[in-house]
Tab-separated table of C-alpha atoms in Angstrom:
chain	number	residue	atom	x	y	z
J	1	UNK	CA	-70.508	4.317	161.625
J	2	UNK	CA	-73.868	3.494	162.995
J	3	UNK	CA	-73.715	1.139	166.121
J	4	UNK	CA	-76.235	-1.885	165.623
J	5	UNK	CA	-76.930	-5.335	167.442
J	6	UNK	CA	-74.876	-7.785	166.760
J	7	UNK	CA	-77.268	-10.593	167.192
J	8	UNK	CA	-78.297	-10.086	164.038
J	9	UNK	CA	-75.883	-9.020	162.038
J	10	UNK	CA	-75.447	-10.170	158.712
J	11	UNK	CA	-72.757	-8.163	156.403
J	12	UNK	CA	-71.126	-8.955	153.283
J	13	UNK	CA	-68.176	-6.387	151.216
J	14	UNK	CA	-66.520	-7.057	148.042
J	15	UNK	CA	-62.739	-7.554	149.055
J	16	UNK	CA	-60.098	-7.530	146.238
J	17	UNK	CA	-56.384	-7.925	146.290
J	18	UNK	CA	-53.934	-8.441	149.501
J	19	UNK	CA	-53.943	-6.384	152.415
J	20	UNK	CA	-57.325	-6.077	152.920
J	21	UNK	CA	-58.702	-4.948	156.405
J	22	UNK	CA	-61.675	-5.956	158.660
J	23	UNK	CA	-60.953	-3.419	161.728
J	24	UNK	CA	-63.498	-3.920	164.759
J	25	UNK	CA	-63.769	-1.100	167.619
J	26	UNK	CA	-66.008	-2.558	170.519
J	27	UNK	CA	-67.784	-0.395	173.219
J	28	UNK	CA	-68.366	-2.679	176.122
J	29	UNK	CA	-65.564	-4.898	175.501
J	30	UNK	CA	-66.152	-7.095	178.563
J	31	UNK	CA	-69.985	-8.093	177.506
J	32	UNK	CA	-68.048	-9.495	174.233
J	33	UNK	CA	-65.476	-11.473	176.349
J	34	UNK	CA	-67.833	-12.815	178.385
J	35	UNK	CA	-70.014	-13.959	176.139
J	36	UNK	CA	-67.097	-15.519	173.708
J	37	UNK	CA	-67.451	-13.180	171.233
J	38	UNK	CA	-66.105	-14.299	167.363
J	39	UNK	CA	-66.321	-12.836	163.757
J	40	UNK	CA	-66.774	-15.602	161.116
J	41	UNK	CA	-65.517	-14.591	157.771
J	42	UNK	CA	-67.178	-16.842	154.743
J	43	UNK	CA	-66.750	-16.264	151.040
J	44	UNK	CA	-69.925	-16.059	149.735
J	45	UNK	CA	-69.491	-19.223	147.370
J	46	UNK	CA	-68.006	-21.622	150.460
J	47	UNK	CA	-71.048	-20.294	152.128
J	48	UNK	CA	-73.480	-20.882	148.975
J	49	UNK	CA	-72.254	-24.391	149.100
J	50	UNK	CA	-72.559	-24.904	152.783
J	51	UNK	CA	-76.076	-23.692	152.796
J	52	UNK	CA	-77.288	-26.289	149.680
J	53	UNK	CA	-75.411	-28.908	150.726
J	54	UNK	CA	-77.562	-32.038	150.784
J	55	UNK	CA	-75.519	-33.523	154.053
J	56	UNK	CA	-77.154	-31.496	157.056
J	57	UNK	CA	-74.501	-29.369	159.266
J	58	UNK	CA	-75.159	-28.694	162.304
J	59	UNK	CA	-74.827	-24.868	163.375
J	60	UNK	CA	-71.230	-25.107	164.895
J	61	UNK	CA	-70.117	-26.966	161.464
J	62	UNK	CA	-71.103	-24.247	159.884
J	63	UNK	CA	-69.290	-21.525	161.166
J	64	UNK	CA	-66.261	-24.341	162.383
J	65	UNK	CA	-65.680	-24.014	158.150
J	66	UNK	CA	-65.260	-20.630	157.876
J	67	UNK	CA	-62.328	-19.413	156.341
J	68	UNK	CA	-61.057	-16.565	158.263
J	69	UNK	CA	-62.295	-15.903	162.347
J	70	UNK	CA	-61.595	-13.099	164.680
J	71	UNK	CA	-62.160	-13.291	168.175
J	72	UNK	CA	-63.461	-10.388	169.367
J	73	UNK	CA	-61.003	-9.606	172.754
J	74	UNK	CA	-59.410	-6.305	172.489
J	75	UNK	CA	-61.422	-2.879	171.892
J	76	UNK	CA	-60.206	-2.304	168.451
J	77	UNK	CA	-58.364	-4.685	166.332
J	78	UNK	CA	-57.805	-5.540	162.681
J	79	UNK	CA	-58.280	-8.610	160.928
J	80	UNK	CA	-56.120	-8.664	157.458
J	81	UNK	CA	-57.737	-10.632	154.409
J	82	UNK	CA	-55.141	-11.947	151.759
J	83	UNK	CA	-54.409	-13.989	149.633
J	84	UNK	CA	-57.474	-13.127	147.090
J	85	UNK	CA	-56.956	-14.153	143.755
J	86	UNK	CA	-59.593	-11.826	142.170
J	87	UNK	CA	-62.434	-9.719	143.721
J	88	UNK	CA	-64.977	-11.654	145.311
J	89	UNK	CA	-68.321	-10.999	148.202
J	90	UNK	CA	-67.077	-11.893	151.804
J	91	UNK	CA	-70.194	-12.546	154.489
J	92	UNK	CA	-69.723	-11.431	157.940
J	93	UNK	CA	-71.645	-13.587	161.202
J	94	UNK	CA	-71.314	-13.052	164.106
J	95	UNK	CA	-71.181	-16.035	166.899
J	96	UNK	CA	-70.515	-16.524	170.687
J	97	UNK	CA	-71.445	-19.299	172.655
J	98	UNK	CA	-75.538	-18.460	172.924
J	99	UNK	CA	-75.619	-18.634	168.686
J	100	UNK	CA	-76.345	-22.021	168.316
J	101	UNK	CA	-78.122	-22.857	171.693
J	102	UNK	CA	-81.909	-23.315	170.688
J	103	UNK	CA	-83.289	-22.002	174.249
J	104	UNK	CA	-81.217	-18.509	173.579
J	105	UNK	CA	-82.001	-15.895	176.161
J	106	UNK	CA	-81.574	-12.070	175.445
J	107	UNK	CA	-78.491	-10.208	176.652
J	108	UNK	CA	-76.503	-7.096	176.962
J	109	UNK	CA	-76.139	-5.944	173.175
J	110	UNK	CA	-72.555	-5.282	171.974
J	111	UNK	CA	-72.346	-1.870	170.512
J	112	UNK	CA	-69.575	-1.737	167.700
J	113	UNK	CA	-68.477	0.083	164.984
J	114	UNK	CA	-66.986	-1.849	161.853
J	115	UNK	CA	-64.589	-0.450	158.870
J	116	UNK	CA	-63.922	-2.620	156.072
J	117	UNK	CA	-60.980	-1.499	153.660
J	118	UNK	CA	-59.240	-2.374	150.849
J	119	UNK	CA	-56.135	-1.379	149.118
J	120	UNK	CA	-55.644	1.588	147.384
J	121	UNK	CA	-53.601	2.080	144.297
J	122	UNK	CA	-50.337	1.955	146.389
J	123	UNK	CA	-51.610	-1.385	148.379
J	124	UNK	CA	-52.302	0.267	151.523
J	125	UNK	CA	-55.892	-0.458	152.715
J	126	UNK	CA	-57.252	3.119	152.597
J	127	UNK	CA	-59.873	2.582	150.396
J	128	UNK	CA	-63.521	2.500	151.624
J	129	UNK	CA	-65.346	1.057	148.361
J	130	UNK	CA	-65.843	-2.514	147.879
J	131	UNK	CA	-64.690	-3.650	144.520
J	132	UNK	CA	-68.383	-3.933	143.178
J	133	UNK	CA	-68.444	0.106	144.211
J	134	UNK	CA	-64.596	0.890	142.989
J	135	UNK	CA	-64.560	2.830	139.666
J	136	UNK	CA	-68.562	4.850	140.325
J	137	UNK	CA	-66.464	7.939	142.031
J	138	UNK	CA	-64.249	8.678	138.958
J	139	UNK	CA	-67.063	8.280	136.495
J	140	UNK	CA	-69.937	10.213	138.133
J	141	UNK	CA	-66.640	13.267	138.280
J	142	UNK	CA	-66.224	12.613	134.390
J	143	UNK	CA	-70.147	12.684	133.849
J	144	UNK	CA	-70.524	15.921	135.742
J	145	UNK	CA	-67.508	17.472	134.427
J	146	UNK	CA	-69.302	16.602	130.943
J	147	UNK	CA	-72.441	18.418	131.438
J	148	UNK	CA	-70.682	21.279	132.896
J	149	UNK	CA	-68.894	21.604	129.997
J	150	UNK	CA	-71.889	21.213	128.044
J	151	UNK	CA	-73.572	23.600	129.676
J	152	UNK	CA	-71.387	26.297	129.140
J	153	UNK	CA	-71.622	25.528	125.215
J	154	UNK	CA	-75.088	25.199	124.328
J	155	UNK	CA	-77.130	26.292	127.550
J	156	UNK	CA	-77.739	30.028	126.377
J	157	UNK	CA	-78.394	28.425	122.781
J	158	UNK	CA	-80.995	26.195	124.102
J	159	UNK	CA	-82.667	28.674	126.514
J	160	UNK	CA	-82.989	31.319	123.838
J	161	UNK	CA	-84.921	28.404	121.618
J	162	UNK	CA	-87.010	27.280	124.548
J	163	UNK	CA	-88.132	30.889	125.034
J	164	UNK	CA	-88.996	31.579	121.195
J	165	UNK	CA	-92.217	29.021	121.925
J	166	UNK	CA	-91.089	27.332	118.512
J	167	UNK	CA	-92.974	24.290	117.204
J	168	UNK	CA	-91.228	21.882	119.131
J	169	UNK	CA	-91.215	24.106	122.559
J	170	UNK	CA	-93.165	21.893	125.266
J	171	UNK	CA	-91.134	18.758	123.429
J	172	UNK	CA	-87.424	20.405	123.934
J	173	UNK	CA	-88.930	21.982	127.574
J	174	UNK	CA	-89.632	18.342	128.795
J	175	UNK	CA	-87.003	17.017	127.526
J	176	UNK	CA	-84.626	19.150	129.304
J	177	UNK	CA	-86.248	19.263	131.892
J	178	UNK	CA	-85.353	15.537	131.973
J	179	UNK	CA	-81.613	16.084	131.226
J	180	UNK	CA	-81.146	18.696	133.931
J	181	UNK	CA	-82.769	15.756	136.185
J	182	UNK	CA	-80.119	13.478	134.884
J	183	UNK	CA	-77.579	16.087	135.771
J	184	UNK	CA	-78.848	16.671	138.906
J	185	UNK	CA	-78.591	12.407	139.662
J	186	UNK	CA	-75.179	12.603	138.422
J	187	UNK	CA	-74.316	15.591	140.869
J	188	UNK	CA	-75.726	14.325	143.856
J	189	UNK	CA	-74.181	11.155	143.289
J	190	UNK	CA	-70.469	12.449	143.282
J	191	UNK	CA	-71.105	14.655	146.559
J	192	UNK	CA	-72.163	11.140	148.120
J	193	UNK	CA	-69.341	8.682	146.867
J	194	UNK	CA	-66.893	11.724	147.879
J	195	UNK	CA	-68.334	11.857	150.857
J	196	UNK	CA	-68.182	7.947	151.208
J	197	UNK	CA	-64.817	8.075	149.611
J	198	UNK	CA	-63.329	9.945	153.132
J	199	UNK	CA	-65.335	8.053	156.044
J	200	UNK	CA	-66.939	5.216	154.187
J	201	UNK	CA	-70.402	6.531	155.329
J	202	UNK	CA	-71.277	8.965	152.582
J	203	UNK	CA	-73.911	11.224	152.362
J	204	UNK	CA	-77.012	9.153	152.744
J	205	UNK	CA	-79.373	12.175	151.955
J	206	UNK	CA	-77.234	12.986	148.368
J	207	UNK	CA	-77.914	8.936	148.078
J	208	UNK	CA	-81.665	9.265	148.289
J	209	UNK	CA	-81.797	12.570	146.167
J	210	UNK	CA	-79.786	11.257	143.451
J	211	UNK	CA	-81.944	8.105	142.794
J	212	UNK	CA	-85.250	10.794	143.368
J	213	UNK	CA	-83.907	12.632	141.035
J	214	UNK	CA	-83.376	9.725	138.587
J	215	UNK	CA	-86.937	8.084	139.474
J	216	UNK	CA	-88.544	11.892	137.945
J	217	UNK	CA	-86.580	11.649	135.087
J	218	UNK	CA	-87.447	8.242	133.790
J	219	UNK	CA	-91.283	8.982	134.158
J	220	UNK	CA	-90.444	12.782	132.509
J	221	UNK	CA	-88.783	10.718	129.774
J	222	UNK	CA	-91.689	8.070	129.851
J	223	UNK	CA	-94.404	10.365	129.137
J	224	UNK	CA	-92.910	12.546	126.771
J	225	UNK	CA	-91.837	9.320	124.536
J	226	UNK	CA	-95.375	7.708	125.062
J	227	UNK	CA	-97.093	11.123	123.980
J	228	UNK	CA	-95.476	11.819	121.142
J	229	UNK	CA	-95.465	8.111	119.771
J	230	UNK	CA	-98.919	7.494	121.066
J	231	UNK	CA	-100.397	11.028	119.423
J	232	UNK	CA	-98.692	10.039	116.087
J	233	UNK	CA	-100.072	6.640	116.074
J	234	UNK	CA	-103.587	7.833	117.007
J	235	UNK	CA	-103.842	10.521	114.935
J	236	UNK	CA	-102.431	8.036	111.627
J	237	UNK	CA	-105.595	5.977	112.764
J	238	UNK	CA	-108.000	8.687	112.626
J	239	UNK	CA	-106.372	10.085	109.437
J	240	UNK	CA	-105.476	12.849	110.468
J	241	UNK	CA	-103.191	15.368	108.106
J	242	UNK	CA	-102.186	17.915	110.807
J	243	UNK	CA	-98.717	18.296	112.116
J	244	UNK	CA	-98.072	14.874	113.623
J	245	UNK	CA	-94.386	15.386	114.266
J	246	UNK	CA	-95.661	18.527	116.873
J	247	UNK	CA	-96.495	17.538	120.349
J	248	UNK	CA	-100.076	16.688	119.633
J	249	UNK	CA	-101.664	14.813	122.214
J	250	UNK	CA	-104.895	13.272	122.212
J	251	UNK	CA	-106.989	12.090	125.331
J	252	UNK	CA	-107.024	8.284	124.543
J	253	UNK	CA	-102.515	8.832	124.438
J	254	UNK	CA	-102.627	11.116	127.518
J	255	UNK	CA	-104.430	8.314	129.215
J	256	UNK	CA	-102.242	5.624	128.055
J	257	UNK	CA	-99.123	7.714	129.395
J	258	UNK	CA	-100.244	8.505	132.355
J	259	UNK	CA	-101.377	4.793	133.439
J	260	UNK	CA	-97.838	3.442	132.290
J	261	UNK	CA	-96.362	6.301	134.004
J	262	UNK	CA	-98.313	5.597	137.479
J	263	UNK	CA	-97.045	1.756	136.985
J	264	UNK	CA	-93.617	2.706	136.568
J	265	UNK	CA	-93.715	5.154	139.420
J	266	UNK	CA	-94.612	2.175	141.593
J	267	UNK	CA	-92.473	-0.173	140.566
J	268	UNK	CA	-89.394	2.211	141.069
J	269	UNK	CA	-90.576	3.053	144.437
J	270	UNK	CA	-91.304	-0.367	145.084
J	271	UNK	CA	-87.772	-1.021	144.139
J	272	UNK	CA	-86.218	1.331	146.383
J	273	UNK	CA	-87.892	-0.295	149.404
J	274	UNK	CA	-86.272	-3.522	148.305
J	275	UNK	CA	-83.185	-2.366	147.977
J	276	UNK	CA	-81.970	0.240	150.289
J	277	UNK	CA	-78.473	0.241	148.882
J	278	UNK	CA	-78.203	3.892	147.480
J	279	UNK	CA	-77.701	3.031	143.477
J	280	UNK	CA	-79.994	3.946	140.948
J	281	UNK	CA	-79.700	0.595	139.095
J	282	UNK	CA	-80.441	-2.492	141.011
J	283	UNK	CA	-79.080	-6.049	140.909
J	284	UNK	CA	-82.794	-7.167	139.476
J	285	UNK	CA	-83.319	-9.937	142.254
J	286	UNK	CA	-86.369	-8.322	143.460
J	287	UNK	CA	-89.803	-8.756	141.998
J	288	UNK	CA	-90.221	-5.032	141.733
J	289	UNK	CA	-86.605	-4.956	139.637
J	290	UNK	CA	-88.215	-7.897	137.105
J	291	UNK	CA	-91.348	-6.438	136.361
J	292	UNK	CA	-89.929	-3.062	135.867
J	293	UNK	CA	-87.047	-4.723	133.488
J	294	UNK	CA	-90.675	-6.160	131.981
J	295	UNK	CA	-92.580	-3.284	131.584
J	296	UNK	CA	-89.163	-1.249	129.727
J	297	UNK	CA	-89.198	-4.505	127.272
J	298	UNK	CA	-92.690	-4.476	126.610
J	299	UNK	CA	-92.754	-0.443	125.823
J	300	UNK	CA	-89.979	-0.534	123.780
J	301	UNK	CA	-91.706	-3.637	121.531
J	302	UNK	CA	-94.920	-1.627	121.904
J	303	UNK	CA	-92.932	2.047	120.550
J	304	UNK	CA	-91.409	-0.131	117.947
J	305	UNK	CA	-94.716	-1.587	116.528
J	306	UNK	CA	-96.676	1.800	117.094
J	307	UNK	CA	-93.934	3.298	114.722
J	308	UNK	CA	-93.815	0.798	112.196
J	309	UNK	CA	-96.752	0.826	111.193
J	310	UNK	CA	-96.380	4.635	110.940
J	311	UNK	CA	-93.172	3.938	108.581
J	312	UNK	CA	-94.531	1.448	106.271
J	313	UNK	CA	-97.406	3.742	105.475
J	314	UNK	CA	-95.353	6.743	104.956
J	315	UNK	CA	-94.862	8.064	101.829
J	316	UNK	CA	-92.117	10.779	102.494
J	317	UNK	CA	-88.529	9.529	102.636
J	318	UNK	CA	-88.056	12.800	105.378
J	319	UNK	CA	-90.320	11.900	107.523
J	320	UNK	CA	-89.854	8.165	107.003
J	321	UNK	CA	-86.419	9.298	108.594
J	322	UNK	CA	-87.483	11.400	111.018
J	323	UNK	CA	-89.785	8.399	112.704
J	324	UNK	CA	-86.987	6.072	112.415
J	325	UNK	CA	-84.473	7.942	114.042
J	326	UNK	CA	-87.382	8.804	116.708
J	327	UNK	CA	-87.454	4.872	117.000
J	328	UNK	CA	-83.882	4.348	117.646
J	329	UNK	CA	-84.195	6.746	120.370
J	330	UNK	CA	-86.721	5.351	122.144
J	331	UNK	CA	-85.892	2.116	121.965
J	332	UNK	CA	-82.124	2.761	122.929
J	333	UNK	CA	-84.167	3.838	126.233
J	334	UNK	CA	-85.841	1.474	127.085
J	335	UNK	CA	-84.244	-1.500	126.250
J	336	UNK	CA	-80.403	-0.248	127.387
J	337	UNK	CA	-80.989	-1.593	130.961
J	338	UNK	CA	-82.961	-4.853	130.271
J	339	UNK	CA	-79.808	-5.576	127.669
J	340	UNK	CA	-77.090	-4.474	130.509
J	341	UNK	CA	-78.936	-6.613	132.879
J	342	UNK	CA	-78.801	-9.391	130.844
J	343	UNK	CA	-75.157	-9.025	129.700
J	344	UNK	CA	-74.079	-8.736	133.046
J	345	UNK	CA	-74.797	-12.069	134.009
J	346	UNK	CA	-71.539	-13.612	132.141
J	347	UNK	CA	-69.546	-11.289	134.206
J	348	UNK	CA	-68.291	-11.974	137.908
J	349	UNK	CA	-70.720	-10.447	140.675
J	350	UNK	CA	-68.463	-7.253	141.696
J	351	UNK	CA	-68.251	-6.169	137.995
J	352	UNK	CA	-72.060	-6.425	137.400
J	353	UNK	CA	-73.178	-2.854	139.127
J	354	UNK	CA	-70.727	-0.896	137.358
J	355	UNK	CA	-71.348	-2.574	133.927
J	356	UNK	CA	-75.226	-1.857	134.398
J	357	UNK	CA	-74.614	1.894	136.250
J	358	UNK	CA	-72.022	2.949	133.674
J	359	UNK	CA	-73.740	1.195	130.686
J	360	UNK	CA	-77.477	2.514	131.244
J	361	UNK	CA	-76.214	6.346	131.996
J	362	UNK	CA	-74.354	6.623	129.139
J	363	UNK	CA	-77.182	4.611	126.500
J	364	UNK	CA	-79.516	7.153	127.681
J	365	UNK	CA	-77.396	10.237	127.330
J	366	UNK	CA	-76.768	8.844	123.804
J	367	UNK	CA	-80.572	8.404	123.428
J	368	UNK	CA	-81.341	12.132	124.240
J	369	UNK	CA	-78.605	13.451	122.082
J	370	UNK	CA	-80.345	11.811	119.407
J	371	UNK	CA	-83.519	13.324	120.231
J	372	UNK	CA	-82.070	16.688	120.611
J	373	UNK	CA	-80.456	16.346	117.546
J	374	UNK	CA	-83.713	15.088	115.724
J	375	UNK	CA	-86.415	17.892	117.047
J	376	UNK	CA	-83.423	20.740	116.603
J	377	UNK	CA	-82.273	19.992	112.985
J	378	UNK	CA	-82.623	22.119	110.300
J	379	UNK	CA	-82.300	19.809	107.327
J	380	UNK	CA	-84.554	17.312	108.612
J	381	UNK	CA	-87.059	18.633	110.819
J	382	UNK	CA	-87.212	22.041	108.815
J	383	UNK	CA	-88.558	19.809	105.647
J	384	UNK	CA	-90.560	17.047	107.798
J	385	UNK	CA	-92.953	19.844	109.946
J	386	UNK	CA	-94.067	21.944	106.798
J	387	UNK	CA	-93.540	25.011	109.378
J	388	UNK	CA	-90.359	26.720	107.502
J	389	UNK	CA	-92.733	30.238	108.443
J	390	UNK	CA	-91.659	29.703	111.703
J	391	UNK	CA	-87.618	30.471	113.063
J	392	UNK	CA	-86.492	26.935	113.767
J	393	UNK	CA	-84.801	26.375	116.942
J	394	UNK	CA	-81.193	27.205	117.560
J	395	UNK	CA	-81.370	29.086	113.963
J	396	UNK	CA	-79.913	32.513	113.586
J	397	UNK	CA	-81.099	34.962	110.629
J	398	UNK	CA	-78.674	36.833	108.746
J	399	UNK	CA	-80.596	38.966	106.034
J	400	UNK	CA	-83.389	37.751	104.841
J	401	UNK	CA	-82.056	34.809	102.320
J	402	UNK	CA	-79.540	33.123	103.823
J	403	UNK	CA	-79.467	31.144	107.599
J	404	UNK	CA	-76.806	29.971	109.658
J	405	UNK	CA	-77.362	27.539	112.512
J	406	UNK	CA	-74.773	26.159	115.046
């Protein structure tokens, strides 16, 4: 546990059930006698309330009404929290008897190390997650135990397509390039709530890698759903009767993509500078977390509109198809975390991170099924591309009449 100033502390944890624990371990316990040392325990509502309440409180009011205090006296002690009808935020202050004095003059710091538990399945407080966090370990070992498995099914399949150089090759290259990102997220995220799981620290550095990892996805996913939609709607403008469903990108949809790219790069960057908390999905009270939930609305009405127009105009009930499955995809993509986001709000606050975490990893693994499903299909994409000259992907030969594909 890191040691940090208590001056300034300000900590909040999502307790749930009885028998929850608030252990302190203090360094130089006699700085923290001296100076009347206390913990002031506030559920976040009571202190909501205190803080707009129109009567004025003066600053020992306010922490005279908190609901649990610990005075800090011993070198390690515990502090049990019960009696908690359902999960709920708890704020941590810290006070002594310079707090509320206006004319405060710096001190000796109090070095301390702080452990907040709560119960585990057999009610003994062993567990380091908060309830908002409780859940995230199991899942991220289901996700990666599902791409493992995956792997080991199609992996060979897929690599032997990608290295054909079939039609679709730079489409299905990108796009799992973007998937093995996702995996990678996933991965790095289970090595860091194990981690976190044993000492309540975690891996900081698996943290960081898993949301880098997730941050080069999106934009991977970004452009390739911008190019393709982009050089289809272009190239319908310009009349063009080439192969639109091929990765055919012009230099007016390059440039589009990479502008909305470079804005979503920022915004997720700027996001993870408001939020330090090492999740890949924020709780969207940040500017940066608004205008990125913005910018994911607005390309997903933008997609939708591009491909309309493409679908009212086309004449073959294949490819009509083919562009609205593409359109399902894409706006399954984009819109799965402004919805989640949304939705969340009815729910209580600790439930609200693993609705949108959970919610948004599996839309989009949905979303690039469908796209995998769409580029490597035989009955549809075989008809749609006019390029049955060429061996589709994942398509085996056997003689020359007949074909087979998994």
């Amino acid at each position: 546990k890191p040691y940090l100033n208590l001056k300034n502390l300000i900590l909040f944890f999502k307790y749930q059930g009885d028998r929850a624990v608030l252990c302190v371990r203090i360094k130089n316990i006699a700085v923290a006698v001296t100076k009347a040392a206390r913990l002031h325990l506030f559920q976040a509502q009571e202190w909501q309330k205190l803080q707009n309440s129109i009567q004025d409180h003066s600053c020992t009011e306010m922490f005279s009404k908190a609901q649990l205090t610990m005075t800090v006296n011993l070198t390690e002690q515990n502090l049990t929290v019960s009696q908690i009808p359902y999960p709920e935020t708890w704020y941590v202050f810290y006070v002594d008897k310079f707090t509320c004095e206006e004319n405060y003059s710096e001190s000796e710091d109090i070095q301390f190390e702080m452990v907040l538990l709560n119960p585990d399945a057999e009610g003994n407080p062993l567990d380091h997650f908060s309830a908002g966090e409780s859940g995230l370990h199991e899942f991220f070992f289901l996700l990666v135990l599902a791409y493992f498995i995956t792997a080991c099914i199609y992996a060979q399949s897929l690599w032997q397509t990608i290295k054909k150089s079939g039609p679709m090759h730079t489409v299905l290259k990108v796009l799992t390039i973007a998937l093995l990102l996702q995996a990678g997220s996933a991965f790095a995220n289970y090595l860091h709530f194990s981690s976190y799981s044993k000492d309540g620290i975690g891996a900081p550095f698996m943290g960081s890698l898993a949301e880098l990892c997730d941050i080069v996805s999106q934009i991977q996913m970004l452009y390739l759903l911008l190019s393709l939609c982009m050089g289809w709607t272009i190239g319908r403008m310009k009349k063009s009767h080439g192969r639109p469903l091929q990765w055919d990108s012009t230099p007016t949809s390059t440039g589009i993509a990479v502008v909305v790219v470079v804005t979503q790069s920022f915004l997720l960057i700027w996001e993870q500078f408001e939020d330090t908390n090492h999740h890949s999905y924020h709780s969207h009270h940040g500017l940066a977390s608004g205008l990125l939930i913005g910018l994911r609305v607005c390309l997903a009405l933008s997609l939708a509109a591009g491909l309309y127009q493409i679908i009212t105009v086309e004449r073959s009930t294949l490819k009509r198809e083919f562009y609205i499955t593409f359109a399902k995809a894409c706006i399954l993509w984009f819109l799965c975390h402004p919805c989640l986001a949304t939705i969340a709000v009815i729910f209580r606050e600790y439930q609200r991170e693993k609705i949108i975490t959970i919610g948004v990893i599996l839309c989009q693994c949905i979303s690039m099924v469908i796209l995998y499903r769409l580029f490597l299909s035989h009955s549809l994409y075989w008809e749609v591309s006019s390029l049955s000259s060429v061996t589709l992907p994942l398509t085996v030969s056997s003689g020359h009449k007949n074909r087979h594909h998994f």
